[in-house]
Tab-separated table of C-alpha atoms in Angstrom:
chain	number	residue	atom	x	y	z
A	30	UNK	CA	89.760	89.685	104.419
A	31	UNK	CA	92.609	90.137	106.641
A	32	UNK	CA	94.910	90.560	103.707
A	33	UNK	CA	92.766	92.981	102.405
A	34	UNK	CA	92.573	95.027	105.793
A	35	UNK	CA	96.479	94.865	105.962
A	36	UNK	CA	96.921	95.975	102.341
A	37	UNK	CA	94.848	98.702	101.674
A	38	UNK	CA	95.291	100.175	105.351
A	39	UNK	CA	98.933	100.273	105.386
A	40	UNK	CA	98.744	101.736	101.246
A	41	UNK	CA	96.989	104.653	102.332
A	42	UNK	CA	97.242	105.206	106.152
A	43	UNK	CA	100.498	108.138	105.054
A	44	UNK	CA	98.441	109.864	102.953
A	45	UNK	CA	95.337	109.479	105.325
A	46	UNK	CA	96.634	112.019	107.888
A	47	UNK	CA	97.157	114.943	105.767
A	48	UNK	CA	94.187	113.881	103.285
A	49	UNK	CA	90.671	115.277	104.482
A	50	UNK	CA	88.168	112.634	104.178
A	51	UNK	CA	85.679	113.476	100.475
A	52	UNK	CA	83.050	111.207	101.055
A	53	UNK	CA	82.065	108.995	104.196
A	54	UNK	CA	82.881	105.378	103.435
A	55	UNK	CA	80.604	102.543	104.240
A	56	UNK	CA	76.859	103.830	103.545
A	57	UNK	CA	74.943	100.603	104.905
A	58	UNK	CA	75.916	98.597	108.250
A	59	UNK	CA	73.556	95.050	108.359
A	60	UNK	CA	71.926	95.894	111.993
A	61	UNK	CA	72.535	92.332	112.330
A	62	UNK	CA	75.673	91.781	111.636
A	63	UNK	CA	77.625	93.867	114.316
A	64	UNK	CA	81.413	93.519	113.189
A	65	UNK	CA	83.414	96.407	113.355
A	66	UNK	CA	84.901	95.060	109.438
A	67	UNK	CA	86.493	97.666	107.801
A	68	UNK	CA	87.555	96.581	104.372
A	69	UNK	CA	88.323	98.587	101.960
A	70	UNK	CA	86.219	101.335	102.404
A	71	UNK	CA	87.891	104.040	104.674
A	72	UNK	CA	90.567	103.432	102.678
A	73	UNK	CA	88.492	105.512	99.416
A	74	UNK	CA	87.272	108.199	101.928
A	75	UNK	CA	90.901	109.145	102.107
A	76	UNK	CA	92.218	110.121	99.222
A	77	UNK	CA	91.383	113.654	97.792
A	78	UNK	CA	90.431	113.804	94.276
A	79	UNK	CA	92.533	116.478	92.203
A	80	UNK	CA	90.854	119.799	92.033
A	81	UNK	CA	90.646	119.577	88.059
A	82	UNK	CA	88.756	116.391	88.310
A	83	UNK	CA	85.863	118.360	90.048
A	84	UNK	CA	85.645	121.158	86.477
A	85	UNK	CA	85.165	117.775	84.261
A	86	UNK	CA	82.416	116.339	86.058
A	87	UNK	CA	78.889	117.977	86.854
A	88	UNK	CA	78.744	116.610	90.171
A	89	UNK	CA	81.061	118.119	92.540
A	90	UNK	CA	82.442	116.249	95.558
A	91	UNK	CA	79.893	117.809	97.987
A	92	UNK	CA	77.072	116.339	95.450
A	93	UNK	CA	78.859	112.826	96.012
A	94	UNK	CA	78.001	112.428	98.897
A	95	UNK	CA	76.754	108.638	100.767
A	96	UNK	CA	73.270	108.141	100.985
A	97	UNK	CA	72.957	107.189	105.018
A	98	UNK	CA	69.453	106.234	105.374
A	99	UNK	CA	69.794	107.145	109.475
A	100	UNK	CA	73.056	107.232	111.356
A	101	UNK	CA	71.391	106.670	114.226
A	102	UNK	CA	71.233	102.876	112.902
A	103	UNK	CA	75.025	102.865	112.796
A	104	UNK	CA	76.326	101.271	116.063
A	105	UNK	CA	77.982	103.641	118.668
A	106	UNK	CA	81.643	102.342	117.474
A	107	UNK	CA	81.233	102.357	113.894
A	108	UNK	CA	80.318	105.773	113.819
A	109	UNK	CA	83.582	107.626	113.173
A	110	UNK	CA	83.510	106.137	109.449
A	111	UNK	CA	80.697	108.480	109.088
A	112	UNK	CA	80.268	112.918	108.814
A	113	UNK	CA	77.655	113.892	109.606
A	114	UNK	CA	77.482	116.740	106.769
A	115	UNK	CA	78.060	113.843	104.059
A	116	UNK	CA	74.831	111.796	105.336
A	117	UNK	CA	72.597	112.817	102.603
A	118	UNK	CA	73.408	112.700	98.939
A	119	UNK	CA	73.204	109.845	96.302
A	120	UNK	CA	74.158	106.602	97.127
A	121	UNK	CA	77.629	105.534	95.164
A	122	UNK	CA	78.039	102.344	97.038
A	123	UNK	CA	74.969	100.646	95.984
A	124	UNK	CA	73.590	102.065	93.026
A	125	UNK	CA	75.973	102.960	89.560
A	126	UNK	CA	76.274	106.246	88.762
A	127	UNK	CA	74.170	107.051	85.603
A	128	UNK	CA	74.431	110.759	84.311
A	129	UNK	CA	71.428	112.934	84.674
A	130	UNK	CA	71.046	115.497	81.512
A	131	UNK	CA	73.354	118.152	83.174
A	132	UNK	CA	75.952	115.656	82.921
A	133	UNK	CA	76.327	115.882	79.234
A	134	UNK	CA	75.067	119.121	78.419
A	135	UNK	CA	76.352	119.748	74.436
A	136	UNK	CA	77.777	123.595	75.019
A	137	UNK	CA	79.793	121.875	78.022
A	138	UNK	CA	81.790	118.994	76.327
A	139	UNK	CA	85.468	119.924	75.135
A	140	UNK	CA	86.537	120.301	71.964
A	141	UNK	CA	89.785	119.178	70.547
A	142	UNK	CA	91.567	119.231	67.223
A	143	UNK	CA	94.037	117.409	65.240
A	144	UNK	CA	96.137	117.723	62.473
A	145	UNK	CA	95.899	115.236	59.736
A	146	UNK	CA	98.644	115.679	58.131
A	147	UNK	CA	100.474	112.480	57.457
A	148	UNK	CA	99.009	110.616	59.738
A	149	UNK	CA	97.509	107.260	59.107
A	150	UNK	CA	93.647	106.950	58.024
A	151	UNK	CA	92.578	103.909	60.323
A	152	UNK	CA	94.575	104.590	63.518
A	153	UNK	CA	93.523	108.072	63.478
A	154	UNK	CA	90.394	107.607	62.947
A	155	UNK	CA	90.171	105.084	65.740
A	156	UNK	CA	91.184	107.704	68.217
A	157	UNK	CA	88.918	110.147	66.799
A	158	UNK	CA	85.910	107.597	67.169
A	159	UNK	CA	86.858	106.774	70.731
A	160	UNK	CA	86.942	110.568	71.720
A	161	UNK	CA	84.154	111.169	70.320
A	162	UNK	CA	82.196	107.540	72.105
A	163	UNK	CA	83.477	108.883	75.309
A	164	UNK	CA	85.116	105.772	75.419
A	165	UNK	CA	87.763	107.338	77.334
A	166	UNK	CA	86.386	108.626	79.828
A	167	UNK	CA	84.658	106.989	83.575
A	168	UNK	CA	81.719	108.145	82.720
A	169	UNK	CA	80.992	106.252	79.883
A	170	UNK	CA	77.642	105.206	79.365
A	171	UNK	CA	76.088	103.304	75.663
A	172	UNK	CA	73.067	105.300	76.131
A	173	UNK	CA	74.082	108.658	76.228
A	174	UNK	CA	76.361	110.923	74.350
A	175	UNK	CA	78.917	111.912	77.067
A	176	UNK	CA	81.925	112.489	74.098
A	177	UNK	CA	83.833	115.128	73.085
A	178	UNK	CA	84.058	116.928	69.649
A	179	UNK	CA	86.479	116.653	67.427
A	180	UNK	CA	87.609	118.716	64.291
A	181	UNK	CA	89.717	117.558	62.041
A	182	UNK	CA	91.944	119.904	59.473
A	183	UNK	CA	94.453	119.687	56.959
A	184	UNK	CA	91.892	116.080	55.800
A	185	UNK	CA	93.955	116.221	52.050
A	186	UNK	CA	96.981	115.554	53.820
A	187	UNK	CA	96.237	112.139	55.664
A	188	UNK	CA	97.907	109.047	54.051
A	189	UNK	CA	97.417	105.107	53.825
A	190	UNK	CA	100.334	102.680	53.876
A	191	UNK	CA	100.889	100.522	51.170
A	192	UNK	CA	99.361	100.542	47.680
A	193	UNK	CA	96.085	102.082	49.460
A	194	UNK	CA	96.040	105.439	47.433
A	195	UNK	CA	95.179	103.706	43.681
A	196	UNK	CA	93.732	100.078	45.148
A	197	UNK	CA	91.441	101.050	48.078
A	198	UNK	CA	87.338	101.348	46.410
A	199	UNK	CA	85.128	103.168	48.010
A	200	UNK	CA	81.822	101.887	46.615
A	201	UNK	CA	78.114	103.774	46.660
A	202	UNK	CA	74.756	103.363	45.586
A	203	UNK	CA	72.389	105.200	44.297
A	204	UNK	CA	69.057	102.505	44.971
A	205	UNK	CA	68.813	102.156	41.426
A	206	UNK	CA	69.642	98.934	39.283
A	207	UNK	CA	73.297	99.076	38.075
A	208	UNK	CA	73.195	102.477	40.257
A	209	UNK	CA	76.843	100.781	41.735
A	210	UNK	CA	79.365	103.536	41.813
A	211	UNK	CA	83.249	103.204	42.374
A	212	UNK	CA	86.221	105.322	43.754
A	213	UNK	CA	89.597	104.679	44.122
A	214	UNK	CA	91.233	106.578	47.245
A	215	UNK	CA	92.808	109.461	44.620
A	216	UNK	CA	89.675	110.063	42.987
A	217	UNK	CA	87.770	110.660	46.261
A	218	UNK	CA	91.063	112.789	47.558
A	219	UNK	CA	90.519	114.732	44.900
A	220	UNK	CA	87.134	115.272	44.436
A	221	UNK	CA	85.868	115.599	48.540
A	222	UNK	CA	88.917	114.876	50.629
A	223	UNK	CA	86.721	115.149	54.041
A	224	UNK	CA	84.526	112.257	53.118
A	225	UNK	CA	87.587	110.206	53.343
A	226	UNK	CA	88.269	111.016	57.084
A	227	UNK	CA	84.096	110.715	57.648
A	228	UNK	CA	83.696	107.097	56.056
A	229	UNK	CA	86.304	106.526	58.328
A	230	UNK	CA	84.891	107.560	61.295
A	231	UNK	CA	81.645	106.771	60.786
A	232	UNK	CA	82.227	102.926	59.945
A	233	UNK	CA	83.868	102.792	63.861
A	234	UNK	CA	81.229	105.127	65.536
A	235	UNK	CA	78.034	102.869	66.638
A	236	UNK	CA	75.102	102.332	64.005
A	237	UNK	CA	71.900	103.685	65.077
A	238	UNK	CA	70.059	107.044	66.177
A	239	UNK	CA	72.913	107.820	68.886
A	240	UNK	CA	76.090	106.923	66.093
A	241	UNK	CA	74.253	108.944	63.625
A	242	UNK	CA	74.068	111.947	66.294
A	243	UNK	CA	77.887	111.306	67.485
A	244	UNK	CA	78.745	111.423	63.881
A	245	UNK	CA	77.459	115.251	63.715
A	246	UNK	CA	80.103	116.171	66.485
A	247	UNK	CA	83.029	115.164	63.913
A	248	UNK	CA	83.819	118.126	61.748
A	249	UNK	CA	86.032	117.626	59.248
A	250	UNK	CA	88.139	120.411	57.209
A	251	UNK	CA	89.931	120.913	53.711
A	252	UNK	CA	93.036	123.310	54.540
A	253	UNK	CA	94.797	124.297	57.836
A	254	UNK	CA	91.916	126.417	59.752
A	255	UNK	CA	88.403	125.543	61.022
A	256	UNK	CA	85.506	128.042	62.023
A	257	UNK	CA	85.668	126.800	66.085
A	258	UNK	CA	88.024	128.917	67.555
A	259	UNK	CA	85.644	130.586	69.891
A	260	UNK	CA	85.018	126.906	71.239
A	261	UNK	CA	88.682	126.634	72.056
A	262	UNK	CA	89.671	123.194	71.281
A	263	UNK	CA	92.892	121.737	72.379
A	264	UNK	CA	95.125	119.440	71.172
A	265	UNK	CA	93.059	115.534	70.531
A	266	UNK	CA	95.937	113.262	72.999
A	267	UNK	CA	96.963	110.226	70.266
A	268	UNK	CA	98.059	107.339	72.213
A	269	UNK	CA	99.302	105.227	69.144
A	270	UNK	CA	102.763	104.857	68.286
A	271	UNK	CA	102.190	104.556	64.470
A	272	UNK	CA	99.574	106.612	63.677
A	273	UNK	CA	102.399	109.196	62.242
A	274	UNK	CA	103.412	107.381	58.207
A	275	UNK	CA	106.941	106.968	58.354
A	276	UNK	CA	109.213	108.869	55.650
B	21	UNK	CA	28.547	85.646	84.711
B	22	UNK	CA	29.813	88.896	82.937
B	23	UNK	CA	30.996	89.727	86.640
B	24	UNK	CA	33.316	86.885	86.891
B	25	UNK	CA	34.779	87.776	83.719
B	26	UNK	CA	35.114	91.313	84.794
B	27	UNK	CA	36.661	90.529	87.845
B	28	UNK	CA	39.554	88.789	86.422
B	29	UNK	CA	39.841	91.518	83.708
B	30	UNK	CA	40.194	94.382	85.851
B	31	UNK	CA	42.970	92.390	87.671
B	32	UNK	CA	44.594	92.444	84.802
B	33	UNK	CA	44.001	95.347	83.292
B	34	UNK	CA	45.190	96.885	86.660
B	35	UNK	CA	48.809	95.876	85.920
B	36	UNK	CA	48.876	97.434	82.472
B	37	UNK	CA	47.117	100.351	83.718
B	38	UNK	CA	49.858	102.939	82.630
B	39	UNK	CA	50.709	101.081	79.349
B	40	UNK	CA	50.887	103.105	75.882
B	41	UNK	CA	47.448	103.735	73.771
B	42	UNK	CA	45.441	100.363	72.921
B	43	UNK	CA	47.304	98.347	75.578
B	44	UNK	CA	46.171	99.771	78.506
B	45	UNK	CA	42.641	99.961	77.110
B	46	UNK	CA	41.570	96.699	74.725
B	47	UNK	CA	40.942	93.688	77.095
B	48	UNK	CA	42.890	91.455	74.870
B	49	UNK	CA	45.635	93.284	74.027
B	50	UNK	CA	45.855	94.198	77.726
B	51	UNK	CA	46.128	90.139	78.596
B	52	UNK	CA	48.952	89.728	75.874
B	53	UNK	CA	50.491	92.803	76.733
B	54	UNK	CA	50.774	91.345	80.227
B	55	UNK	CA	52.298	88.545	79.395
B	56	UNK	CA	54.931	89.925	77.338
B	57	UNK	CA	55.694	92.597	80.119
B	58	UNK	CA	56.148	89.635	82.767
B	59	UNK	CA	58.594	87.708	80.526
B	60	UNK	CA	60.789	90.797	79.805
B	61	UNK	CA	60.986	91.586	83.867
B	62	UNK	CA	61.863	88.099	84.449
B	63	UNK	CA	64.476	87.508	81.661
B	64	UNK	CA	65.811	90.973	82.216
B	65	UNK	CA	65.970	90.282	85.947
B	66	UNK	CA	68.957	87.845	85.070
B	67	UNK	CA	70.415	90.434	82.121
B	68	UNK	CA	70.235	93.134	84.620
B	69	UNK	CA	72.970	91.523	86.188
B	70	UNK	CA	74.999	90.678	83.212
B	71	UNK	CA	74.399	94.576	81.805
B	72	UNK	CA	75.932	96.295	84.804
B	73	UNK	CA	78.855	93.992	84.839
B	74	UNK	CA	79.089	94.974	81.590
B	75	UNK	CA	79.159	98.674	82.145
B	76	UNK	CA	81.322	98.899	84.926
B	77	UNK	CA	84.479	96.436	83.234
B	78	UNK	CA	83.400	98.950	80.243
B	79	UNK	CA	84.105	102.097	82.560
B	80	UNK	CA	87.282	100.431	84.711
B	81	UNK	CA	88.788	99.988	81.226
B	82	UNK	CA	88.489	103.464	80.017
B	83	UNK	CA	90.109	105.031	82.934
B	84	UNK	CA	92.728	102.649	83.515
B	85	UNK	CA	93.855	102.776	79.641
B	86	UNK	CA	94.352	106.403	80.891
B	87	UNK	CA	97.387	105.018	82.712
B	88	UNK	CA	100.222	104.333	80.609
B	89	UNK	CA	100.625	102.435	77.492
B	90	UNK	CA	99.531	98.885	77.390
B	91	UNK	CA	98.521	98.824	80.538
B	92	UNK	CA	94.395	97.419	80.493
B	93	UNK	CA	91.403	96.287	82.729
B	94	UNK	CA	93.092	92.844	81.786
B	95	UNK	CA	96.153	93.225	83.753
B	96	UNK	CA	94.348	95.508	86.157
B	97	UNK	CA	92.082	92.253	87.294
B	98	UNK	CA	95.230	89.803	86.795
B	99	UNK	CA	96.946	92.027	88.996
B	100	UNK	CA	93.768	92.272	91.616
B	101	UNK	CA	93.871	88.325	91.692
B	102	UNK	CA	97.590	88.178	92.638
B	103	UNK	CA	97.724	90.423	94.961
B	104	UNK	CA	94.442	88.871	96.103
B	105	UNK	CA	92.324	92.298	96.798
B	106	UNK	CA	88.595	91.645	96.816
B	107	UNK	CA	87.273	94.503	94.838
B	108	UNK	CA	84.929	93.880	92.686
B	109	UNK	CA	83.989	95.605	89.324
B	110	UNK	CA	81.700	97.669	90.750
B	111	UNK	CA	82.763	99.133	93.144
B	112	UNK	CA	85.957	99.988	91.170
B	113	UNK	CA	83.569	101.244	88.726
B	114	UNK	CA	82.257	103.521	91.377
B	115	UNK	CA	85.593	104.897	92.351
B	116	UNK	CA	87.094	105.180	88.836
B	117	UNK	CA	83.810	107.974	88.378
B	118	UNK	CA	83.733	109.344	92.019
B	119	UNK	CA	88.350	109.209	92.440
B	120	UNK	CA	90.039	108.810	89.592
B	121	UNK	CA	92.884	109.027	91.598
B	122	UNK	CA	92.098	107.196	94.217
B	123	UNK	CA	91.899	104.125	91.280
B	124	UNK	CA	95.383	105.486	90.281
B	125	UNK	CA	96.511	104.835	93.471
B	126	UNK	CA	95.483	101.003	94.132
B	127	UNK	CA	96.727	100.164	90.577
B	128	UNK	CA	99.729	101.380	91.297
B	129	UNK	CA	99.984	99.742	94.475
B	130	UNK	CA	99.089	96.050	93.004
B	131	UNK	CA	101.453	96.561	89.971
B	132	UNK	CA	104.316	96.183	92.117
């Protein structure tokens, strides 16, 4: 514990006197157990968050606030860890944040786009499917859809490595006996080149009523332009080196 | 006797009192659907624990990826153990939603 103390104090004790504290630190003191310990967590009432973090998330930093049940129960010493303006609000230090439905309102989530051209099926597709999971983000959560949308255009243009284009099958079938029906890559390309990008997707987005609803925020398009401008996507941040086919 | 029998019934039908349609009303269904509601609470009272941790290595991961490349919740916690800081998950879960920065911050502190 005294490592810990000596650490984190002397980390953020420069940037403490300029920083104004966001949210009191330690919500809960034992009555009992009367040690003036102050581990680690002054140290996160220090730091400011970044003003743009505040425009992503619903809750702004007055919302996220500590949950004192009474300061009154907080000894006489201990009391500076606490404001008094931040002693009501939910409780971050002993229950997980979970979002409410104004957390992941649909006409709020950003939009982004990418270019397919030349770009590698799988990899970019993996991206895609994690954007659109909100597996990116902190405030992930497997029950709700707290993901972006995602548009893909130019979806004739994307490539496979290797012998791909005339060997990879894509296989349906129509419930009937012998109803089997095959596809090479080329013949799909040419016949509905957005499935190709959707099978994709869809095969790394969760199976279920949620992955069948985050599969409705992919939209996929033929040539260079989609109908979303008024939602103003930006540019969908790739993080893998080889997603772009090598000429 | 019916009133011993009723007794015990209302007892139990007292727990399942805000169940769904037929199990909140049939006496039998009520004393299976009892059952079956006890069993979940108690298994889940162990997977409760399991779940979160679950969610907030789940959460620590996404942000940190954020970072730079190849750098993970892996070497985040390997990096935690070395420098011997006693966070735990959930609480860096907490910060990662409430401070991204702040996260930011003690990662870069403990890569050094």
């Amino acid at each position: 514990m005294a490592l810990l103390c000596a650490s984190t104090s002397a980390i953020f004790s420069s940037s403490s006197s300029s920083e104004r504290p966001s949210f009191a630190s330690l919500k809960r003191t034992i009555p009992s157990n009367q040690s003036s310990f102050l581990g680690f967590f002054p140290v996160v009432a220090l730091s400011k968050p970044s003003s743009a973090r505040t425009t992503t998330l619903s809750f702004s930093k007055r919302d996220f606030r500590v949950c004192c049940q009474d300061l009154s129960l907080v000894p006489e010493n201990q009391r500076w860890m606490f404001e008094e303006s931040e002693a009501d609000g939910p409780d971050i230090w002993n229950n997980t944040w979970y979002p409410k439905a104004k957390d992941h309102i649909n006409t709020e989530k950003p939009w982004y786009v990418v270019d397919a051209t030349d770009k590698i099926l799988g990899r970019l597709a993996s991206t895609i499917a994690v954007h659109i999971r909100g597996k990116n983000l902190p405030t992930y959560t497997p029950s709700d859809d707290m993901g972006a949308f995602v548009i893909v255009v130019n979806a004739e243009k994307v490539a496979v490595s290797g012998k791909k284009r005339t060997q990879k099958l894509y296989r349906r079938h129509s419930g009937r006996p012998g109803g089997m029906k095959v596809e090479t890559f080329n013949q799909l390309q040419q016949r509905i080149p957005e499935r190709i990008v959707e099978h994709a997707v869809r095969g790394m987005l969760p199976k279920g009523r949620l992955g069948r609803a985050l599969f409705n925020h992919l939209k996929v398009y033929k040539g260079p332009d989609h109908p979303h401008e008024a939602q103003k996507p930006i540019e969908l941040p790739i993080r893998d080196k080889r997603v772009q086919k090598q000429r | 006797m019916t009133r011993i029998k009723r007794r015990r019934r209302t007892k139990i039908s007292l727990f399942a009192s805000s169940f769904r349609g037929a199990h909140s009303r049939l006496t039998r269904t009520i004393t299976q659907q009892r059952i079956r509601a006890l069993v979940s609470a108690h298994r889940d009272r162990d997977r409760k624990k399991r779940d979160f941790r679950r969610l907030w290595i789940t959460r620590i991961n996404a942000v940190i990826r954020g970072m730079g490349v190849s750098y993970s919740y892996s070497r985040l916690i390997n990096n935690l153990y070395k420098k011997q800081l006693l966070l735990n998950r959930k609480i860096l879960a907490q910060i990662a939603i409430s401070n991204k920065n702040c996260l930011y911050m003690i990662s870069n502190e403990i890569i050094k």
